[in-house]
CSV table of C-alpha atoms in Angstrom, one decimal:
chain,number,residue,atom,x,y,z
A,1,UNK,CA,-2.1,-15.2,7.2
A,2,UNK,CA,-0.3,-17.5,4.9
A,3,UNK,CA,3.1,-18.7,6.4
A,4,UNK,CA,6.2,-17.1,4.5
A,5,UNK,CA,8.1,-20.8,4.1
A,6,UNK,CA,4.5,-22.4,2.4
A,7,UNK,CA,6.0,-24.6,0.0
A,8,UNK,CA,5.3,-23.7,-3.5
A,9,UNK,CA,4.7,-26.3,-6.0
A,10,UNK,CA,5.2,-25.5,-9.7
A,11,UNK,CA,2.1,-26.4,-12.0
A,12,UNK,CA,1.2,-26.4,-15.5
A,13,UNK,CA,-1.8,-24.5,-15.1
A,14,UNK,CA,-3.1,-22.1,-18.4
A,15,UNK,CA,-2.9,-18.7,-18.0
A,16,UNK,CA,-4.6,-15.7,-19.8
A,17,UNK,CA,-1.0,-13.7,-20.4
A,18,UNK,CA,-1.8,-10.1,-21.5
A,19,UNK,CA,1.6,-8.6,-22.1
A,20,UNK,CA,4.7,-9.7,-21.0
A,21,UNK,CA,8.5,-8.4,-20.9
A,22,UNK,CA,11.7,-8.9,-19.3
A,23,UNK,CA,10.5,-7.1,-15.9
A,24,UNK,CA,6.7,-7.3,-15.8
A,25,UNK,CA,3.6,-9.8,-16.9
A,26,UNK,CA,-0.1,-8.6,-17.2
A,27,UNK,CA,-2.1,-12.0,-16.1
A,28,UNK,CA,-5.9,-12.0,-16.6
A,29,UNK,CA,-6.9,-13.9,-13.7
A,30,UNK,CA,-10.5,-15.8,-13.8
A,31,UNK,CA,-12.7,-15.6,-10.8
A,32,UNK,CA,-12.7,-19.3,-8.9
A,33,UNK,CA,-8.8,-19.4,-8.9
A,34,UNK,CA,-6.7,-18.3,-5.6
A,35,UNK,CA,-4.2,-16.1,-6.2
A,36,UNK,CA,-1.1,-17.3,-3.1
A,37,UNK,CA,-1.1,-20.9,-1.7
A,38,UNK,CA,-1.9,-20.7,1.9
A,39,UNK,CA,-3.2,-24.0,4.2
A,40,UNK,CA,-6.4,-24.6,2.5
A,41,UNK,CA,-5.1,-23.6,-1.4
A,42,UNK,CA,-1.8,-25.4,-1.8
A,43,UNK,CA,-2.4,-26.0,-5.5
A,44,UNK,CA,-3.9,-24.6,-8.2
A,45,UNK,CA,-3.3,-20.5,-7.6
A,46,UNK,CA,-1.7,-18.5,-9.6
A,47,UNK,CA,1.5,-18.7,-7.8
A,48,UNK,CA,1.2,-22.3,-8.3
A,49,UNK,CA,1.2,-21.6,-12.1
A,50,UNK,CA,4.1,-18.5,-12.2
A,51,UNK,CA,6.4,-21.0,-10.6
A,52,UNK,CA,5.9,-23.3,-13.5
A,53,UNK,CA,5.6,-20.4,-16.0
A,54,UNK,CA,8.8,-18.5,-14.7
A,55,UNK,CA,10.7,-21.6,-13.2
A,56,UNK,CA,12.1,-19.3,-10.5
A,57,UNK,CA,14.0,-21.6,-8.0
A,58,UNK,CA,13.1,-19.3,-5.3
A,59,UNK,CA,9.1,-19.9,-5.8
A,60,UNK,CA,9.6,-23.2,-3.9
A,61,UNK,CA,10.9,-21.8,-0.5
A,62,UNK,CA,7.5,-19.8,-0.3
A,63,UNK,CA,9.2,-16.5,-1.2
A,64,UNK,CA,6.9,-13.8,-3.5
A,65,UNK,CA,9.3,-12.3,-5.6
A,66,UNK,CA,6.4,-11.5,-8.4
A,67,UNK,CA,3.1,-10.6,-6.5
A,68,UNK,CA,2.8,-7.2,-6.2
A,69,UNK,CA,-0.9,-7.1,-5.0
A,70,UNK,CA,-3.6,-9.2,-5.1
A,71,UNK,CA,-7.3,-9.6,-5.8
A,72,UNK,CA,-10.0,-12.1,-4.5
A,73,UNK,CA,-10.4,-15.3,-5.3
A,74,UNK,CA,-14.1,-14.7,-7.0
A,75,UNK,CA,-13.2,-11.7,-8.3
A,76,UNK,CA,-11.6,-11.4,-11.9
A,77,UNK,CA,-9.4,-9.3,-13.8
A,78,UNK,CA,-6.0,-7.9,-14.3
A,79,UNK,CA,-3.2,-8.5,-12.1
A,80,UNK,CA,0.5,-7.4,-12.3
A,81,UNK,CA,3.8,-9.5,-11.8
A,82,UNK,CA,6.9,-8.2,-10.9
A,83,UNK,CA,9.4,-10.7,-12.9
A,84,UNK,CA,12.3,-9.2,-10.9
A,85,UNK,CA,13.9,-8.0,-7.8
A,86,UNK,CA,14.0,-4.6,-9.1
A,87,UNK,CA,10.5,-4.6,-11.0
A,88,UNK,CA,9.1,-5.5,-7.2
A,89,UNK,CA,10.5,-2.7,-5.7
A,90,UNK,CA,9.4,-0.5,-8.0
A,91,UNK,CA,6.1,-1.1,-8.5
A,92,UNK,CA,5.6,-1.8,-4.7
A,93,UNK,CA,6.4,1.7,-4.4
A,94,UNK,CA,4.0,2.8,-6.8
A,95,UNK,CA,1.2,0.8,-5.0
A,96,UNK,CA,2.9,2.5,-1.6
A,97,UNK,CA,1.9,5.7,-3.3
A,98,UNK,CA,-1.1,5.7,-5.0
A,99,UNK,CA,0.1,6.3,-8.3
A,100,UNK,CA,-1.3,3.3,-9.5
A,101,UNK,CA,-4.6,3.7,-11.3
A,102,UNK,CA,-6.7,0.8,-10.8
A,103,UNK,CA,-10.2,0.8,-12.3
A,104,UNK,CA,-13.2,-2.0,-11.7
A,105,UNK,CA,-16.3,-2.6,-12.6
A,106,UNK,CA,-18.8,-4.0,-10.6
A,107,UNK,CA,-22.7,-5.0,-10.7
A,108,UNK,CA,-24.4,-3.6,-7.4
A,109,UNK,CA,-27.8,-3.5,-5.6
A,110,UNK,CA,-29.8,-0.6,-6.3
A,111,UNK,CA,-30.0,3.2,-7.4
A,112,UNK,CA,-27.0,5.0,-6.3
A,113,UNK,CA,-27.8,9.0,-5.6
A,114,UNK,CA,-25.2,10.6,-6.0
A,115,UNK,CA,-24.4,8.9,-9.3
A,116,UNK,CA,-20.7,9.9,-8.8
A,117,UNK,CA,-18.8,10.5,-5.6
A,118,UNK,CA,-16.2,9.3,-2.5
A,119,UNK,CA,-16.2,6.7,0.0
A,120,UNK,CA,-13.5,7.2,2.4
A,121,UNK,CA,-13.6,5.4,5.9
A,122,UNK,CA,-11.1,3.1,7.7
A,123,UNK,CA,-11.7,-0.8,7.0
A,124,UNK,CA,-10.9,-3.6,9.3
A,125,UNK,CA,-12.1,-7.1,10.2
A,126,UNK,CA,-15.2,-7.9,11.7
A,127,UNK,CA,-15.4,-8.7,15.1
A,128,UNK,CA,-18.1,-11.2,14.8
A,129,UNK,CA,-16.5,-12.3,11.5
A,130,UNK,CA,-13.1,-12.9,10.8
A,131,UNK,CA,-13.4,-13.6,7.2
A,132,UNK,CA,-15.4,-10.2,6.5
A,133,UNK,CA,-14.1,-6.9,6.3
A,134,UNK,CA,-16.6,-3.7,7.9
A,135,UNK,CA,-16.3,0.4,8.1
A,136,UNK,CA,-14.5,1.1,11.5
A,137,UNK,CA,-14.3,4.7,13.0
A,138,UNK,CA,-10.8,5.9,13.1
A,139,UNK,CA,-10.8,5.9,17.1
A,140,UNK,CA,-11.7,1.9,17.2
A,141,UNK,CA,-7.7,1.9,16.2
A,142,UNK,CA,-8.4,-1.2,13.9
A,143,UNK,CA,-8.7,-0.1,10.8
A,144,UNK,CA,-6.8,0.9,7.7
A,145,UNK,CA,-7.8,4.3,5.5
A,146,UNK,CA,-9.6,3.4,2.8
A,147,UNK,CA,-10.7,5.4,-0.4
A,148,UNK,CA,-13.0,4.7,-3.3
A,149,UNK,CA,-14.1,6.9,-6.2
A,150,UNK,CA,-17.2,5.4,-7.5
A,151,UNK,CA,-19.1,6.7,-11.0
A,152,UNK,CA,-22.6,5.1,-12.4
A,153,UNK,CA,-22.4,4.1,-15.7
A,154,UNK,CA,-25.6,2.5,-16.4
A,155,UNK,CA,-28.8,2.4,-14.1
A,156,UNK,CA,-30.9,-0.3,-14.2
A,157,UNK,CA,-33.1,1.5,-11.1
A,158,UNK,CA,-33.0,-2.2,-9.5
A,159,UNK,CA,-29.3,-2.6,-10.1
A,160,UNK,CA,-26.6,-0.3,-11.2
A,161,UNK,CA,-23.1,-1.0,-13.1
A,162,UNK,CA,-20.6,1.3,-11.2
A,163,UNK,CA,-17.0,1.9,-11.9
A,164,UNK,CA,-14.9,2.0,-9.4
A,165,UNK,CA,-11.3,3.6,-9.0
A,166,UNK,CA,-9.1,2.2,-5.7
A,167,UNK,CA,-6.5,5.4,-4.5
A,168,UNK,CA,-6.4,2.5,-1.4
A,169,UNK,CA,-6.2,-1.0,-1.9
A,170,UNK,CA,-7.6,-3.0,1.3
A,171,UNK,CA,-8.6,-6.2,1.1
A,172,UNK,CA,-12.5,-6.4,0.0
A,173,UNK,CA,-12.5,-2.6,0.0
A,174,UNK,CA,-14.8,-1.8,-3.2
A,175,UNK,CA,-17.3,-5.1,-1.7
A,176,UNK,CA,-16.9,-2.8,2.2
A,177,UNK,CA,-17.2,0.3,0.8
A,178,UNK,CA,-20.5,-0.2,-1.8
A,179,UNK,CA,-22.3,-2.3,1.1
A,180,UNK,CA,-21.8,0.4,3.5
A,181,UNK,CA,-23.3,3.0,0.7
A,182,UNK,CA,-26.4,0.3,1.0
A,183,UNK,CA,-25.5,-1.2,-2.5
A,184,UNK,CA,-23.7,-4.6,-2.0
A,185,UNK,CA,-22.3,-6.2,-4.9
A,186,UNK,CA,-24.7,-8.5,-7.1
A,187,UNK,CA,-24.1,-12.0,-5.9
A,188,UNK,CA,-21.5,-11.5,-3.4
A,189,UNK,CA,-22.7,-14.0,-0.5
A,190,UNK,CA,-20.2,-12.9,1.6
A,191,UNK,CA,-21.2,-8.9,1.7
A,192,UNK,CA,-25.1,-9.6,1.6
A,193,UNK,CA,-25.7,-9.2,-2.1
A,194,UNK,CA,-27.2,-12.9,-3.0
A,195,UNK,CA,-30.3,-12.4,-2.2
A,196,UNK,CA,-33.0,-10.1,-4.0
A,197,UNK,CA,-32.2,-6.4,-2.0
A,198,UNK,CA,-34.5,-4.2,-4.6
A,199,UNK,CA,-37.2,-5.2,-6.7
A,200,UNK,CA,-41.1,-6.2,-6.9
A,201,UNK,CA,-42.6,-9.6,-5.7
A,202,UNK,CA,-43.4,-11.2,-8.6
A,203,UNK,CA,-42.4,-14.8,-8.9
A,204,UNK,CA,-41.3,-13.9,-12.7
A,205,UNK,CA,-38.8,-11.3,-11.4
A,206,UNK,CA,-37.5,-13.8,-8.3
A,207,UNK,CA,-37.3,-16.3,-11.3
A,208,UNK,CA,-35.1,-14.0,-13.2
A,209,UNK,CA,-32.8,-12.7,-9.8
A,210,UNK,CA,-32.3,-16.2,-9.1
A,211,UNK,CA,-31.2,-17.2,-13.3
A,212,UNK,CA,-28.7,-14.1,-12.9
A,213,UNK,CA,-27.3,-15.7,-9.5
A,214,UNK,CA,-27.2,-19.2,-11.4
A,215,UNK,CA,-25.2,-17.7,-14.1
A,216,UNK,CA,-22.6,-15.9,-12.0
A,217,UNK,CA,-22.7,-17.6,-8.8
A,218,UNK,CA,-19.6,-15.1,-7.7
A,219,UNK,CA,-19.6,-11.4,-6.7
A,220,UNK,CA,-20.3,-9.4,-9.7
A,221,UNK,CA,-16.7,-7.5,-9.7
A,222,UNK,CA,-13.6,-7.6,-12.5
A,223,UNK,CA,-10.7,-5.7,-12.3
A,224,UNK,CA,-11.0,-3.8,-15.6
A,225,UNK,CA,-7.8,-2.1,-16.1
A,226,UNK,CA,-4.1,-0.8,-14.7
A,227,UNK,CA,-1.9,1.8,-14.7
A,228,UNK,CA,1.4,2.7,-14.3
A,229,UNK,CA,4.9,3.3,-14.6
A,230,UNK,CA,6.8,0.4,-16.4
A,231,UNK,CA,9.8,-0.3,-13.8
A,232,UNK,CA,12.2,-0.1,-16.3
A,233,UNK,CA,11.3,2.0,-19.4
A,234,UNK,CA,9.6,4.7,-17.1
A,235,UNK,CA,7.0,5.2,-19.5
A,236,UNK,CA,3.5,5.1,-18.4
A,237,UNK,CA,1.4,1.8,-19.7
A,238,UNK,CA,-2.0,1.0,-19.6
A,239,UNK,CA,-3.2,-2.2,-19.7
A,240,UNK,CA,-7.0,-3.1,-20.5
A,241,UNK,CA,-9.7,-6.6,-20.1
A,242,UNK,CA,-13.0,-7.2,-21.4
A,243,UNK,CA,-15.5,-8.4,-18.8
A,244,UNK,CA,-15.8,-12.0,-18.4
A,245,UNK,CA,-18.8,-14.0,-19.9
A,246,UNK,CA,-20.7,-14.4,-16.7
A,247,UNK,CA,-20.7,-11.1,-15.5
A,248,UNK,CA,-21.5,-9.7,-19.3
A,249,UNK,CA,-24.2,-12.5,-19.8
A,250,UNK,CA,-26.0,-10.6,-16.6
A,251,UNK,CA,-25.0,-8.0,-17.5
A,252,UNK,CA,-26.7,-7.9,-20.9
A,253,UNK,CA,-30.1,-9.7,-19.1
A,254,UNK,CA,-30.0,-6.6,-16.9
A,255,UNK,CA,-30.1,-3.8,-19.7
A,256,UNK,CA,-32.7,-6.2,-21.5
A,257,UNK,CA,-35.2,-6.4,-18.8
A,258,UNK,CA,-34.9,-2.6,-18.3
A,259,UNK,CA,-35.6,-2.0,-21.6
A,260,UNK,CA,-37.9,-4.3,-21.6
A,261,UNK,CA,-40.0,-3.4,-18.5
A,262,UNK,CA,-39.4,-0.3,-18.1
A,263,UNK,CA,-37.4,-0.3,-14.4
């Protein structure tokens, strides 16, 4: 856990600024960049770059006034800043409630069957593994609930693009959850998925596994779109991102070889 009094130094570091307003800011965040400072990432997250962007005093005492949630460092997509007191409260409500509507998409291992369903379990940290997350039974009393609504959108029979919407939001809960279905994440080293899990032996097709990891050396995963209820207009707004060029570039070799081979 990062300490609360981490010293936050401001930098002039680009951002990908999707909307912006007096209360909020939509940030597209790449994957490869940290999202809070903490002892090993004291520069170069994207607290590092609000506290330059924002120039909020309060950034440098460690304090979070904007970051309403978070995703993983080598995972991509959309993010929310609360720009005030306020805006904080109210969207931290909305996350404390569910009522925000977070959809990813993700590149997975696999067939899925069902090609539409509901993982809930509990997720805590692995024993043997601090740094990992697993699927804990409720009466291990170290774990948090969990839910994610998962529907196939293309099947490659080898690998599958799935969207994912999070009612929960624990930390590594769609990479947890689609490794416990059997279907880790493509190129997530962390969760299993960076090695060949389906396939044939044939040197050409390890060739072409190992070109896709080359290409997105990262867990196949962006946070697509969000939800919710603007903190101060009360309307509902809904925000949108492309996928990024590494995970479409596999993407697209994915859906050719299919084609083209006929798995």
């Amino acid at each position: 856990k990062e300490p609360e009094d981490l010293e936050v130094i401001a930098q002039d570091i680009p951002l990908d600024i999707r909307y912006e307003d007096d209360a909020i800011m939509i940030v597209n965040k790449p994957a490869g960049m940290v999202v809070h400072p903490g002892f090993g990432n004291k520069t170069g997250t994207l607290i590092n770059a609000l506290a330059y962007i924002l120039d909020d005093k309060e950034a440098h005492k460690g304090k979070r006034p904007w970051l309403v949630h978070r995703i993983d460092k080598n995972t991509s997509g959309l993010l929310v800043i609360a720009k005030t007191d306020e805006a904080m409260a109210h969207l931290s409500k909305q996350f404390k409630d569910h009522t925000i509507e977070r959809t990813y998409l993700a590149l997975a291992w696999g067939s899925f069957e069902p090609k539409q369903g509901t993982v809930e379990s509990f997720i805590g940290r692995d024993e043997y593994d601090r740094k990992r997350f697993v699927v804990t039974e409720p009466s291990e009393d170290r774990g948090k609930h969990a839910v994610t609504h998962y529907k196939i959108l293309e099947d490659f029979v080898y690998t599958s693009l799935v969207q994912c919407n999070l009612e929960t939001g624990r930390t590594h809960q769609i990479r947890v959850h689609l490794k416990h279905l059997g279907h880790p994440i493509f190129s997530d080293e962390k969760y299993g998925g960076n090695r060949i899990l389906k396939g044939v032996i044939f040197s050409k097709y390890k060739q072409f596994v190992d070109n896709c990891f080359s290409i997105m050396p990262r867990q196949g995963l962006h946070a697509k779109s969000l939800g919710f209820t603007h903190p101060t207009t009360k309307e509902w707004v809904q925000f949108d991102s492309e996928l990024p060029h590494d995970m479409l570039t596999v993407l697209e070799k994915w859906r050719t070889a299919a084609a083209t081979y006929g798995f």
